[in-house]
Coordinates of C-alpha atoms and ligand atoms in Angstrom, one line a residue:
A159 CA -12.0 5.4 2.7
G160 CA -15.8 5.7 2.9
Y161 CA -15.7 8.6 5.4
V162 CA -13.8 11.9 4.6
V163 CA -12.9 14.7 7.0
G164 CA -12.1 18.0 5.4
L165 CA -9.1 19.6 7.2
T166 CA -8.8 23.4 6.6
G167 CA -7.7 26.6 8.2
G168 CA -6.0 29.8 7.1
I169 CA -2.4 30.2 5.9
G170 CA 0.0 29.0 8.6
S171 CA -2.8 27.8 11.0
G172 CA -1.2 24.4 11.3
K173 CA -3.0 22.1 8.8
T174 CA 0.2 20.2 7.9
T175 CA 1.2 19.9 11.6
V176 CA -2.2 18.5 12.6
A177 CA -2.4 16.2 9.6
N178 CA 1.0 14.7 10.7
L179 CA -0.5 13.9 14.1
F180 CA -3.3 12.0 12.4
H181 CA -0.7 10.2 10.2
D182 CA 0.8 9.0 13.4
L183 CA -2.5 7.3 14.1
D184 CA -2.3 5.7 10.6
I185 CA -4.9 8.0 9.1
Q186 CA -4.2 8.7 5.4
S187 CA -4.7 12.0 3.7
V188 CA -5.0 13.7 0.3
D189 CA -3.6 17.2 -0.1
A190 CA -5.6 19.3 -2.6
D191 CA -2.6 21.5 -3.3
L192 CA -0.4 18.6 -4.2
V193 CA -3.2 17.2 -6.5
A194 CA -3.4 20.6 -8.2
R195 CA 0.3 20.4 -8.9
E196 CA 0.1 16.8 -10.1
V197 CA -2.4 17.3 -12.8
V198 CA -0.1 19.8 -14.6
M199 CA 3.1 17.6 -14.5
P200 CA 4.8 16.9 -17.8
G201 CA 3.0 14.1 -19.6
E202 CA -0.4 15.0 -18.2
P203 CA -3.2 15.9 -20.7
A204 CA -3.8 19.2 -18.8
L205 CA -0.3 20.4 -19.5
M206 CA -0.7 19.6 -23.2
A207 CA -3.9 21.5 -23.3
I208 CA -2.4 24.5 -21.5
T209 CA 0.6 24.5 -23.9
A210 CA -1.7 24.3 -26.9
H211 CA -3.7 27.2 -25.6
F212 CA -1.0 29.6 -24.3
G213 CA 2.0 28.4 -26.4
Q214 CA 5.4 27.0 -25.5
S215 CA 6.4 30.1 -23.6
I216 CA 4.4 28.8 -20.7
L217 CA 7.0 26.0 -20.2
Q218 CA 10.3 26.1 -18.4
Q219 CA 13.5 24.8 -20.1
D220 CA 13.0 21.5 -18.2
G221 CA 9.5 21.0 -19.6
Q222 CA 7.7 21.8 -16.3
L223 CA 4.9 24.4 -16.2
D224 CA 6.2 27.9 -15.6
R225 CA 3.7 28.8 -12.9
A226 CA 4.8 32.4 -12.7
A227 CA 4.4 32.9 -16.5
L228 CA 0.9 31.3 -16.3
R229 CA -0.1 33.4 -13.3
A230 CA 1.0 36.5 -15.3
K231 CA -1.2 35.5 -18.2
I232 CA -4.4 34.9 -16.2
F233 CA -3.8 37.8 -13.8
V234 CA -4.5 40.3 -16.6
D235 CA -7.3 38.4 -18.4
A236 CA -10.4 37.1 -16.6
A237 CA -11.5 35.1 -19.7
E238 CA -8.1 33.2 -19.7
K239 CA -8.5 32.6 -16.0
H240 CA -11.9 31.2 -16.5
W241 CA -10.6 29.0 -19.3
L242 CA -7.9 27.6 -17.1
N243 CA -10.3 27.0 -14.2
Q244 CA -12.7 25.2 -16.5
L245 CA -9.9 22.9 -17.6
L246 CA -8.3 22.3 -14.2
H247 CA -11.1 22.2 -11.6
P248 CA -12.8 19.1 -12.9
L249 CA -9.5 17.3 -13.3
I250 CA -8.4 18.2 -9.8
R251 CA -11.7 17.1 -8.4
Q252 CA -11.7 13.8 -10.2
R253 CA -8.1 13.0 -9.2
M254 CA -8.8 14.1 -5.6
L255 CA -11.8 11.8 -5.3
E256 CA -9.9 8.9 -6.9
K257 CA -7.1 9.3 -4.3
L258 CA -9.7 9.5 -1.4
A259 CA -11.4 6.4 -2.7
G260 CA -7.9 4.7 -2.7
C261 CA -7.3 5.5 1.0
T262 CA -7.5 2.4 3.1
S263 CA -7.5 4.0 6.6
E264 CA -10.7 3.9 8.6
Y265 CA -11.4 7.4 7.4
A266 CA -9.3 9.9 5.4
L267 CA -8.4 13.5 5.6
L268 CA -8.8 16.0 2.7
I269 CA -6.4 18.8 3.4
A270 CA -7.2 22.0 1.6
P271 CA -6.5 25.6 2.5
L272 CA -9.4 26.7 0.3
L273 CA -11.8 23.8 1.2
L274 CA -14.6 26.2 2.0
E275 CA -13.8 28.9 -0.6
N276 CA -13.8 26.2 -3.4
K277 CA -16.7 24.3 -1.9
L278 CA -14.7 21.1 -1.6
N279 CA -16.7 20.4 1.6
T280 CA -19.3 19.0 -0.8
Y281 CA -17.1 15.9 -0.9
T282 CA -16.5 15.6 2.8
D283 CA -18.6 14.2 5.6
R284 CA -17.3 16.6 8.2
V285 CA -15.2 19.8 8.4
L286 CA -12.3 20.2 10.9
I287 CA -10.9 23.7 11.3
V288 CA -7.5 24.3 12.6
D289 CA -8.0 27.7 14.3
V290 CA -5.5 30.3 15.5
P291 CA -5.8 34.0 16.1
A292 CA -4.5 36.2 13.2
E293 CA -1.5 37.3 15.2
L294 CA -0.2 33.8 15.6
Q295 CA -1.0 33.0 11.9
L296 CA 1.1 36.0 10.9
S297 CA 4.0 35.3 13.2
R298 CA 4.2 31.6 12.4
T299 CA 4.0 32.1 8.7
I300 CA 6.6 34.9 8.7
Q301 CA 8.9 32.7 10.7
R302 CA 8.4 29.6 8.5
D303 CA 8.5 31.3 5.0
G304 CA 10.7 34.3 5.8
V305 CA 8.1 36.6 4.1
S306 CA 6.9 40.0 5.2
A307 CA 3.8 40.7 7.3
E308 CA 2.3 42.5 4.3
Q309 CA 2.7 39.4 2.1
V310 CA 0.9 37.2 4.6
Q311 CA -1.7 39.9 5.2
N312 CA -2.5 39.8 1.4
I313 CA -3.0 36.1 1.4
L314 CA -5.1 36.4 4.6
S315 CA -7.4 38.8 3.0
S316 CA -7.9 36.5 0.0
Q317 CA -9.2 33.8 2.3
I318 CA -12.6 33.7 4.1
S319 CA -12.6 35.5 7.4
R320 CA -12.1 33.6 10.7
P321 CA -15.7 34.0 11.9
E322 CA -17.1 32.8 8.5
R323 CA -14.8 29.8 8.6
L324 CA -15.7 28.9 12.2
H325 CA -19.3 29.2 11.3
L326 CA -18.9 26.3 8.8
A327 CA -16.9 24.1 11.1
D328 CA -18.1 20.8 12.6
D329 CA -15.1 20.6 14.8
V330 CA -12.5 23.1 15.8
L331 CA -8.9 22.4 16.9
L332 CA -7.5 25.4 18.7
N333 CA -3.8 25.4 17.7
T334 CA -2.5 27.8 20.3
V335 CA -0.7 25.3 22.5
P336 CA 2.8 23.8 21.7
V337 CA 2.7 21.0 19.2
S338 CA 3.7 18.5 21.9
Q339 CA 0.3 19.2 23.6
L340 CA -1.9 18.7 20.6
Q341 CA -2.1 14.9 20.8
P342 CA -4.9 14.6 23.3
Q343 CA -7.2 16.9 21.1
V344 CA -6.3 14.9 18.0
Q345 CA -6.9 11.6 19.9
Q346 CA -10.4 12.8 20.9
L347 CA -11.2 13.8 17.3
H348 CA -9.8 10.5 16.0
R349 CA -12.1 8.4 18.3
R350 CA -15.0 10.5 17.2
Y351 CA -14.2 10.1 13.5
Q352 CA -13.7 6.3 13.9
Q353 CA -17.1 6.1 15.4
F354 CA -18.8 8.2 12.7
A355 CA -17.0 6.2 10.0
K356 CA -18.3 3.0 11.5
E357 CA -21.8 4.3 11.8
K358 CA -21.8 5.5 8.2
L359 CA -20.7 2.0 7.0
A360 CA -23.3 0.2 9.1
Ligands
ATP86 P1 -0.1 26.7 4.9 O1 -1.5 26.7 4.6 O2 0.6 28.0 4.8 O3 0.6 25.6 4.1 P2 -0.4 25.1 7.4 O4 -1.8 25.4 7.8 O5 -0.1 23.8 6.8 O6 0.1 26.3 6.5 P3 1.8 24.5 9.2 O7 2.9 24.6 8.1 O8 1.4 23.2 9.8 O9 0.5 25.3 8.7 O10 2.2 25.5 10.4 C1 2.7 26.8 10.1 C2 4.0 27.0 10.9 O11 3.7 27.1 12.3 C3 5.0 25.9 10.8 O12 6.3 26.4 10.8 C4 4.7 25.0 12.0 O13 5.9 24.4 12.4 C5 4.3 26.1 13.1 N1 3.4 25.6 14.0 C6 2.2 24.9 13.8 N2 1.6 24.5 14.9 C7 2.3 25.1 15.9 C8 2.2 25.1 17.3 N3 1.1 24.5 17.9 N4 3.1 25.7 18.1 C9 4.2 26.3 17.4 N5 4.4 26.3 16.1 C10 3.5 25.7 15.3

């Protein structure tokens, strides 16, 4: 796709829910979190580099990356964290861009919780924020994941603040209504993006 809309929002804001409504309109998407997992799958060069660097103890019995073990290593050592980011970020970026280029829909979505934090909006034509007040973010995430308010609060404070995020938005979808009532808003954005994509191509 020649036109890319970045879809972001805080934890539990409804990115996946909204992306599914765009899928219903035949719009394809690339999920940055999934790409980040893909590049460290068994057989990938990045996993070999990580194993060579940290040792076999970083692998699970089944040969998959032991994410908890890796997190523990980089949590206590900023230099190791830097090493890992230097390795992974370019690979993730490259794979993400390949996938976006392979999307055949009129435009494509790049779904990324940390779109703005990681400056992935460099690769998007437009930024759509799924916005909800913090109370709803908390209650929906607690209900979905069965986690504590404190755990969600910790993740919330690692992400940019709601005002900062909204400041960087081109479009905002307020996700406070039931899912069944979101379609009109999505339709309206869809028509706008179709138009922008066409204008960009022309
Ligand atoms: P994360 O960044 O944590 O992956 P997300 O932004 O993709 O989250 P979703 O998983 O889409 O968020 O939504 C969070 C939870 O809230 C889900 O359980 C979802 O079903 C629910 N939810 C989303 N939108 C609505 C809505 N409009 N009304 C009620 N529940 C909703």
